[in-house]
Short mmCIF file of C-alpha atoms in Angstrom, two decimals:
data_model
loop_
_atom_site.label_atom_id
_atom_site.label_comp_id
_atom_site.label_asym_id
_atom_site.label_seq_id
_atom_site.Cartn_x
_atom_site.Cartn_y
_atom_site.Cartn_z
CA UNK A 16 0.00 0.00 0.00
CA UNK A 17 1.35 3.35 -1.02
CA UNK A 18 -0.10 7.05 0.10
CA UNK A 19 -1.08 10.05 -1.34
CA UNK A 20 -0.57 12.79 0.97
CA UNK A 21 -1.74 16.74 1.02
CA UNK A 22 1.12 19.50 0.54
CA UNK A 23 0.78 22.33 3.40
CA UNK A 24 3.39 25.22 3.61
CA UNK A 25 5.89 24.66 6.64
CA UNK A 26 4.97 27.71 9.36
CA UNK A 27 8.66 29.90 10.36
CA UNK A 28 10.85 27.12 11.92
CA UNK A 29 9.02 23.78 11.18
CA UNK A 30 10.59 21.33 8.95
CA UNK A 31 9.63 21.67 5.19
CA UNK A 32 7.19 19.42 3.52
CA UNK A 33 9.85 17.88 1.25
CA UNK A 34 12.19 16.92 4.26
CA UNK A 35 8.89 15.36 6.41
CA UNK A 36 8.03 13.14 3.58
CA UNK A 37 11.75 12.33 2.60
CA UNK A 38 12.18 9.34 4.97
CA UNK A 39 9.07 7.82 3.98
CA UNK A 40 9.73 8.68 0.19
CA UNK A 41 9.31 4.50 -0.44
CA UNK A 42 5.28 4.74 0.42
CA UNK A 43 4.37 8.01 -0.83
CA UNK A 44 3.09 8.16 -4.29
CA UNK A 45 1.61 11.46 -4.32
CA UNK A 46 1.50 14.75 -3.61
CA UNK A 47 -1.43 16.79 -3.74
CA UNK A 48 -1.84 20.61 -3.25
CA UNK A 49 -3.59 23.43 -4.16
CA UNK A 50 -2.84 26.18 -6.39
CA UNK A 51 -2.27 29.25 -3.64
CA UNK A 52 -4.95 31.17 -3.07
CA UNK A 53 -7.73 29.30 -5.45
CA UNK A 54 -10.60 28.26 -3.95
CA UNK A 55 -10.34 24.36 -3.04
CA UNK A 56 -11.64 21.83 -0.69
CA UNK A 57 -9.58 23.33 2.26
CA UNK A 58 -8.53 26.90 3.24
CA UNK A 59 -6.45 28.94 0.15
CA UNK A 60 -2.89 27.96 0.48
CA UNK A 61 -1.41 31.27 0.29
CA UNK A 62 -3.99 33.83 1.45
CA UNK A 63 -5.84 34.40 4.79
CA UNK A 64 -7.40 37.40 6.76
CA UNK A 65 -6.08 39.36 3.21
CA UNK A 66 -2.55 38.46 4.25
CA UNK A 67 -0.83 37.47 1.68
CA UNK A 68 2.37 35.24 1.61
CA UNK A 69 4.36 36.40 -1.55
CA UNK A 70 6.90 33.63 -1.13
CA UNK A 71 4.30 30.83 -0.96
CA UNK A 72 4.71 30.61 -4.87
CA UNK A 73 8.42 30.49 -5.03
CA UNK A 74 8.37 27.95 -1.81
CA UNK A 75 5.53 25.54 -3.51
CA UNK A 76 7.66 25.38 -6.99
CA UNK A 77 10.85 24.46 -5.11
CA UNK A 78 9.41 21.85 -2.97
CA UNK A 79 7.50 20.32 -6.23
CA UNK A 80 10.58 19.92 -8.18
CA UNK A 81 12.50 18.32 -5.07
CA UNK A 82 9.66 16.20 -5.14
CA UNK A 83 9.54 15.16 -8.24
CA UNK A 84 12.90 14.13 -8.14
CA UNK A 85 12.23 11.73 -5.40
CA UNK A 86 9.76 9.92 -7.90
CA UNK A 87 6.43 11.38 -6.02
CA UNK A 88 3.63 12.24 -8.51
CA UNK A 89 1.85 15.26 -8.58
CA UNK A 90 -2.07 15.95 -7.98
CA UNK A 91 -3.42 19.58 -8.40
CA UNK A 92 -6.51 20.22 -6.73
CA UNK A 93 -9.51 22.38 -8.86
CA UNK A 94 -11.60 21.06 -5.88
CA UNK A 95 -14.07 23.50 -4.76
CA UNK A 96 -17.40 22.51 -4.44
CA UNK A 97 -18.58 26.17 -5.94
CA UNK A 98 -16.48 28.79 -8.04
CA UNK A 99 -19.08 31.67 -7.80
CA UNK A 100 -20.50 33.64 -11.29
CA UNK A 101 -17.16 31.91 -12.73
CA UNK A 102 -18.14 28.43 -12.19
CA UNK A 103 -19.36 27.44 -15.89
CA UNK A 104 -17.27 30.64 -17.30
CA UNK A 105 -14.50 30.49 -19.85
CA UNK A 106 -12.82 32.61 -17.83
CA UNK A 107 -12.06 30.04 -15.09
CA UNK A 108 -11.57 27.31 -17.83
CA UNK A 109 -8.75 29.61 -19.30
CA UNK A 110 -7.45 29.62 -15.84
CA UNK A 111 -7.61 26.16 -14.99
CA UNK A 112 -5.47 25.27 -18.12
CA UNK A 113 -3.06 28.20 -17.61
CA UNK A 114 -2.29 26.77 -14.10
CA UNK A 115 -1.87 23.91 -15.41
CA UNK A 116 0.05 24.20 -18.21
CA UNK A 117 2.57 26.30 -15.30
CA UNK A 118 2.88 23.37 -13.67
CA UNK A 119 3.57 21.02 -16.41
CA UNK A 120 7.16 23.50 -17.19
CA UNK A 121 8.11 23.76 -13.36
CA UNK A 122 7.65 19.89 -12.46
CA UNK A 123 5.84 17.99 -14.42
CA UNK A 124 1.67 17.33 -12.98
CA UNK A 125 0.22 14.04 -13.64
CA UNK A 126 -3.39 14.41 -11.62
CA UNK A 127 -5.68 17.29 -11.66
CA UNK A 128 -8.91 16.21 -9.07
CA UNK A 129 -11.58 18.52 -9.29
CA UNK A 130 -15.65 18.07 -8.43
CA UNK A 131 -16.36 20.21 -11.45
CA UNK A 132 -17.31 18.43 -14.91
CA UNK A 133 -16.61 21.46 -16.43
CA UNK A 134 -12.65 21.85 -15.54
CA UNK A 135 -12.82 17.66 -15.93
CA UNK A 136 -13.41 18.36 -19.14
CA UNK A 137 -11.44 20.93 -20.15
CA UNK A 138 -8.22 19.72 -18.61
CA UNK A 139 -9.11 16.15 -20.29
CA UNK A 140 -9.68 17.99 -24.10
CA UNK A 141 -6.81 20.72 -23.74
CA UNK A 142 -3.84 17.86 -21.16
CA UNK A 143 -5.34 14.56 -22.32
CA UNK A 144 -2.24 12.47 -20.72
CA UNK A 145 -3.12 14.01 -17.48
CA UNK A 146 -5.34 11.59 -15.08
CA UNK A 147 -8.59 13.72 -14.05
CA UNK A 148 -9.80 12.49 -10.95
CA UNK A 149 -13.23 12.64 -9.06
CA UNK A 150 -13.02 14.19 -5.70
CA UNK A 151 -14.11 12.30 -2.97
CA UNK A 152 -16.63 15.37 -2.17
CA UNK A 153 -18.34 14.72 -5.51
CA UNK A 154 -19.79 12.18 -3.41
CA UNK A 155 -19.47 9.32 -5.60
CA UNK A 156 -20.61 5.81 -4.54
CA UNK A 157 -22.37 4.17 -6.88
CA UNK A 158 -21.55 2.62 -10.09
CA UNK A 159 -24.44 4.40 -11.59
CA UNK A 160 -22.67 7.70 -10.47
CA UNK A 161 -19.51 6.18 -12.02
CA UNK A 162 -20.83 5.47 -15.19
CA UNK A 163 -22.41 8.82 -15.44
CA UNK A 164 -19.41 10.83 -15.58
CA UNK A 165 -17.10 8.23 -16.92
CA UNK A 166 -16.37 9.94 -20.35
CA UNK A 167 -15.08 13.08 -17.64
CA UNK A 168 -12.82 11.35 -15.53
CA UNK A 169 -9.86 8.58 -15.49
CA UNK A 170 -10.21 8.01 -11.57
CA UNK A 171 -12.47 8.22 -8.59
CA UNK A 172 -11.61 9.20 -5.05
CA UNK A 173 -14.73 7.06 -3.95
CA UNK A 174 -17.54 8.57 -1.38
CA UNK A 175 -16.14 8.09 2.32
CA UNK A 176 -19.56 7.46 3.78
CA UNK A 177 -18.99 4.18 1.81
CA UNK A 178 -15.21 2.89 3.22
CA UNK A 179 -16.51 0.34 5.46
CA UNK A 180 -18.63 -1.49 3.47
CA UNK A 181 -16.30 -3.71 1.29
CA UNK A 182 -18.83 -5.27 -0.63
CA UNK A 183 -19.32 -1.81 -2.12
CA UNK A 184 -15.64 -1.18 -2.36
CA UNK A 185 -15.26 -4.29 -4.58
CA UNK A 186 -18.00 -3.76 -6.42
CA UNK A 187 -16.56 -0.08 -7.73
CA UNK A 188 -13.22 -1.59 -8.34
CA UNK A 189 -14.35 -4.59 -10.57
CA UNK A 190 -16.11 -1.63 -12.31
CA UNK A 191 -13.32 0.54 -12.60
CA UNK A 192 -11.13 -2.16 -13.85
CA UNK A 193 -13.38 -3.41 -16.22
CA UNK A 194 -13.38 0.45 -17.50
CA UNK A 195 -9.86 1.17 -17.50
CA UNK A 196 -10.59 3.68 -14.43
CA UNK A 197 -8.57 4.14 -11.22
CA UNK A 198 -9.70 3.72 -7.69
CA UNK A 199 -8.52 5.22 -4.57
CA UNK A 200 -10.00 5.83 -1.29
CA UNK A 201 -9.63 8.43 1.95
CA UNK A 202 -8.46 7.09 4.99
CA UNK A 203 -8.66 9.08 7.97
CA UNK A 204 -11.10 12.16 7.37
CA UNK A 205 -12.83 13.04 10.85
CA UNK A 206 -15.80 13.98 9.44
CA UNK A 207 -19.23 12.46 10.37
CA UNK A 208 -20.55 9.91 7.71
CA UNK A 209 -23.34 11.21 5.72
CA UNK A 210 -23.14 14.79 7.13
CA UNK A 211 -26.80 16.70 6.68
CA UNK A 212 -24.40 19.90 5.96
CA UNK A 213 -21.54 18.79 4.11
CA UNK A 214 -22.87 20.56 0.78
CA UNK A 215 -23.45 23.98 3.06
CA UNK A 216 -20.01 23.51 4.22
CA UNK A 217 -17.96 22.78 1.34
CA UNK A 218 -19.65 25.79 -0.11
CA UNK A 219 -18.49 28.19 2.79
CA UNK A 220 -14.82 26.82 2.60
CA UNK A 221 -14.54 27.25 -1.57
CA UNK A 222 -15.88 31.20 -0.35
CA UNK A 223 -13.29 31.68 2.36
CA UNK A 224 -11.86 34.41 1.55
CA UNK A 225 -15.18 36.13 1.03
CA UNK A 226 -16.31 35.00 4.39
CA UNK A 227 -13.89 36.14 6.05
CA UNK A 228 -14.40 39.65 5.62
CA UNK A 229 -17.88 39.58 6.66
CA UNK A 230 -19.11 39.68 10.45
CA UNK A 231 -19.73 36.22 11.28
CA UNK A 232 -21.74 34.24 13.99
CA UNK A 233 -19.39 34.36 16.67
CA UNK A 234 -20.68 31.45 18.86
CA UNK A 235 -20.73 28.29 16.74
CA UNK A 236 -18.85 26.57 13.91
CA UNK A 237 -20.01 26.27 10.30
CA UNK A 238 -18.32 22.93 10.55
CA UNK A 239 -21.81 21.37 12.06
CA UNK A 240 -19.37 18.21 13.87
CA UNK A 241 -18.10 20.51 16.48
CA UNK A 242 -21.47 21.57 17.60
CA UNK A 243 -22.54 18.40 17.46
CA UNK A 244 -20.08 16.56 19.60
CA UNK A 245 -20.61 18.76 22.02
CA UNK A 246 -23.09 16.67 23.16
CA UNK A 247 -21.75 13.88 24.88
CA UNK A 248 -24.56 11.70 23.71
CA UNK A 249 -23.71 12.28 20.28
CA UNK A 250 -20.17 10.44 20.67
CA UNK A 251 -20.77 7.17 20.15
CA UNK A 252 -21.16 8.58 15.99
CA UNK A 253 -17.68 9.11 16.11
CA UNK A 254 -16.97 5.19 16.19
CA UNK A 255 -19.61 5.06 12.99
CA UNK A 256 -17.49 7.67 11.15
CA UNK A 257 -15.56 6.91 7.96
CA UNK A 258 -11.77 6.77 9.37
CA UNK A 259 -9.81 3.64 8.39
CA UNK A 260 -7.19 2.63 11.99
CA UNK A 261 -3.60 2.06 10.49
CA UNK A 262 -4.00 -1.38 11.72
CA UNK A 263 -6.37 -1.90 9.47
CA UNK A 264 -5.55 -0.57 5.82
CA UNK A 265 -4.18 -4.03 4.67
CA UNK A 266 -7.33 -5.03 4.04
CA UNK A 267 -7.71 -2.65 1.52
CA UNK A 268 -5.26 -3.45 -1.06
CA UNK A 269 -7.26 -6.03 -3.47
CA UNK A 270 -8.81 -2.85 -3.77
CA UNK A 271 -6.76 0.06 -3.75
CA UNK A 272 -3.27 0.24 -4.47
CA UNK A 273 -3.01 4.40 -3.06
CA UNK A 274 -4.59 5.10 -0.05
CA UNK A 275 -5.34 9.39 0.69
CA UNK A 276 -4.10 10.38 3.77
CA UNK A 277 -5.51 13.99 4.56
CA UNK A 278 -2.70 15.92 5.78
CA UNK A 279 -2.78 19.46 4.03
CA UNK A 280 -4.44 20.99 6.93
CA UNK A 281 -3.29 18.53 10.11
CA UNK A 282 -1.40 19.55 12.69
CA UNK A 283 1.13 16.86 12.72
CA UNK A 284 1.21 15.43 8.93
CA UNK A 285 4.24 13.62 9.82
CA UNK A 286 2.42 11.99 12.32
CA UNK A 287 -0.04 10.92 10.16
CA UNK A 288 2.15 9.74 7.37
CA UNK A 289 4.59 8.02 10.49
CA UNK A 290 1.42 5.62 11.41
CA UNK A 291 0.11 4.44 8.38
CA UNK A 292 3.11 3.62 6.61
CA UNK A 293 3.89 1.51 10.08
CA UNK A 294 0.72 -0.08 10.22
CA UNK A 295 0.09 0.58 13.81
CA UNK A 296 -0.33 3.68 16.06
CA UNK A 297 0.24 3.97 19.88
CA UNK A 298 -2.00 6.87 21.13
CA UNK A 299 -5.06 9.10 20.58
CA UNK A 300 -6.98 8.07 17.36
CA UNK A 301 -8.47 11.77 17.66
CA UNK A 302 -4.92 12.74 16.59
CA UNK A 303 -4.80 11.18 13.41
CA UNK A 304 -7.88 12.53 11.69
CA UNK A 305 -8.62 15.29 9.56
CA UNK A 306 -10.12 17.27 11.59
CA UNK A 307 -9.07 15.56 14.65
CA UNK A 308 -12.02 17.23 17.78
CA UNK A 309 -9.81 16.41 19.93
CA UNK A 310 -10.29 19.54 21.95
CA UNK A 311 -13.91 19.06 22.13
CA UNK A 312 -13.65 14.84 23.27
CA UNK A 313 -11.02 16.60 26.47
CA UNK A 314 -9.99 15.33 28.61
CA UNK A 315 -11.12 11.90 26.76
CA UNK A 316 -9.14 10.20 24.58
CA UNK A 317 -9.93 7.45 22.16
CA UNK A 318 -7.06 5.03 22.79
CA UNK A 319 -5.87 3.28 19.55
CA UNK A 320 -4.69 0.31 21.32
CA UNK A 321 -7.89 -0.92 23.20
CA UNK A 322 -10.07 -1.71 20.04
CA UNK A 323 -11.48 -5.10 20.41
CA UNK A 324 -9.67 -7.76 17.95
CA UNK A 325 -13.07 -8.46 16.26
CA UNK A 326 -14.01 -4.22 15.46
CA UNK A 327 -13.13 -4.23 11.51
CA UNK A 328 -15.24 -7.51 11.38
CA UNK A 329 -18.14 -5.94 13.06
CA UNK A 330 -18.03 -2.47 11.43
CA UNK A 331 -17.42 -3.76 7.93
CA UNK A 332 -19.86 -6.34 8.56
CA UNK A 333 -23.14 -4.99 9.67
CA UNK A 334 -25.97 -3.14 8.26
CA UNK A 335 -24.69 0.29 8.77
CA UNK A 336 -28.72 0.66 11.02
CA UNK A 337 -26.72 2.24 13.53
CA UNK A 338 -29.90 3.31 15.56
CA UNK A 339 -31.08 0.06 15.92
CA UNK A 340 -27.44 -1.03 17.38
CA UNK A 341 -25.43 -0.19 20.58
CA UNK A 342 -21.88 -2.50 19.26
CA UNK A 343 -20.04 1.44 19.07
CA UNK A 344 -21.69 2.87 22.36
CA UNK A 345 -20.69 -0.28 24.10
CA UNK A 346 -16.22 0.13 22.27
CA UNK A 347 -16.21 3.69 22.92
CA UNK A 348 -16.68 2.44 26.62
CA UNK A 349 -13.51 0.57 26.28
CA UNK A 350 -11.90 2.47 24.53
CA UNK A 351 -12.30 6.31 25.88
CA UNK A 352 -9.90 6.77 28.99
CA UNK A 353 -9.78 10.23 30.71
CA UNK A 354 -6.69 12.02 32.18
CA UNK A 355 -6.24 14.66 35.10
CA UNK A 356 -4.81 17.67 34.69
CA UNK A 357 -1.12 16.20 35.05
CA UNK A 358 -2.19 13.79 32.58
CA UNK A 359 -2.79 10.79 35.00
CA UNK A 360 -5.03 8.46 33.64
CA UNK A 361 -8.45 8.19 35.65
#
């Protein structure tokens, strides 16, 4: 199993990207990143509050080519879920393909993923021996939905909601093999499976720059999961989630050959990348994900170590009816453990 891992910009004093990934250059077989300050699935990569860093460009192109020459492949991300008046305009279709076409001279791109059939297929009449993938926010799960948009795109990043139900996952790969397509499949994203507000969401992030010169609600998060785990209640959803345990990602490769790690906006990528290329991880599952809430589970952690031997048998293996079923309440019993202020366990 090799990874495909998101590109963020090292803060002043943190190691660079290129030097985290280096000693784990073996297992990485992408890179993917945005173009700086274009709307995309995350925040812009070079813009924020109307600061603007003016070496981002410079720092991205350097860090491309040094990764290129480690033999890592290259995925731009055209991912917002909502480009505005421009969406369907030959304006941002001239854009798309200018970015591109940069790219191509500095390092060489091989994947452009995008949720928009109109950039698929621009990129795919203009760059034709470029791979044009289907975000995973496209929400694709079906092979209906495949076969729909098939003539747009050489890949899918398949649906989350769907990771633990391997039936499904085979069934989409014998498609995509049969079709000459690719197949690949996010591992650890922290967000709730099915979310009611995902679209709303998606939508605010591709407008962040926009939002964040207005005067916003103050006292909750437009990422609904926050507010929602707030409830105590509520945490038991977090075991019914989408997230893949390193442990646990073996069983995955009849299917996929690349699994996406979400790193581009994690606090400790190298963390991240460190656990599932070992196949095992020694701490707080919270700290893994993309987001992670682990301020909001404090001062309980979810301790990777204590899942029961049989819990990708019984999560891969039921009928997803998770109202009707109390196997999560009953694991996040064993495995939440709460610490003291000196970080005793209790």
């Amino acid at each position: 199993m090799k990874f495909a891992v998101g590109y963020q910009l090292p803060d002043e004093g943190e190691e660079t990207f290129v030097k985290m990934v280096e000693p784990f250059r073996d297992r990485i077989e992408e890179v993917y990143f945005p173009w700086l300050d274009m709307p995309s699935g995350r925040s812009p990569l070079a813009a924020h509050d109307g600061a603007v860093d003016w070496q981002a460009q410079a720092d991205l192109e350097t860090d491309l080519k040094a990764l290129r020459e480690m033999g890592v492949k290259q995925d731009l991300l055209l991912n917002a879920s909502c480009y505005g008046r421009r969406g369907f305009s030959q304006a941002l279709a001239n854009h798309a393909c200018s970015v591109v076409d940069h790219l191509q001279d500095v390092a060489g791109l091989d994947v452009v993923t995008t949720m928009s059939p109109m950039i698929a297929a621009t990129i795919k009449e203009h760059f034709p021996d470029i791979d044009v993938r289907a975000s995973v926010n496209m929400r694709l799960g079906t092979v209906k939905a495949f076969e729909y948009v098939k003539n747009l795109f050489d890949s899918y990043c398949m649906q989350r909601d769907f990771n633990r139900d391997l039936g499904r996952v085979a069934e989409l790969k014998a498609w995509c093999d049969a079709n000459g397509k690719g197949l690949t499949i996010l591992a650890n994203s922290g967000c709730l499976r099915f979310c009611a507000v995902q679209t709303f969401h998606d939508n605010l992030v591709s407008h962040e720059k926009d939002v964040a010169e207005m005067v916003n609600v103050d006292d909750r998060s437009p990422a609904f999961c926050w507010t929602f785990y707030q409830n105590r209640g509520n945490w038991p959803a977090f075991l019914q989630n989408t997230w893949i345990r390193p442990e646990d990602i073996s069983r995955y490769e009849p299917y996929v050959s690349v699994l996406k790690l979400a790193t581009r906006m994690h606090a400790n990528p190298r963390r991240v990348i460190e656990a599932y290329c070992e196949g095992r991880f020694d701490g707080n599952l919270l700290d893994l994900l993309e987001p992670g809430h682990g301020p909001v589970f404090a001062p309980y952690v979810i301790d990777n170590t204590r899942f029961p031997d049989d819990w990708f048998e019984r999560t891969t293996g039921c009928d997803k009816n998770c109202h009707r079923c109390s196997y999560c309440a009953s694991v996040l019993d064993q495995v939440m453990v709460r610490f003291d202020r000196e970080g005793r366990t209790l």
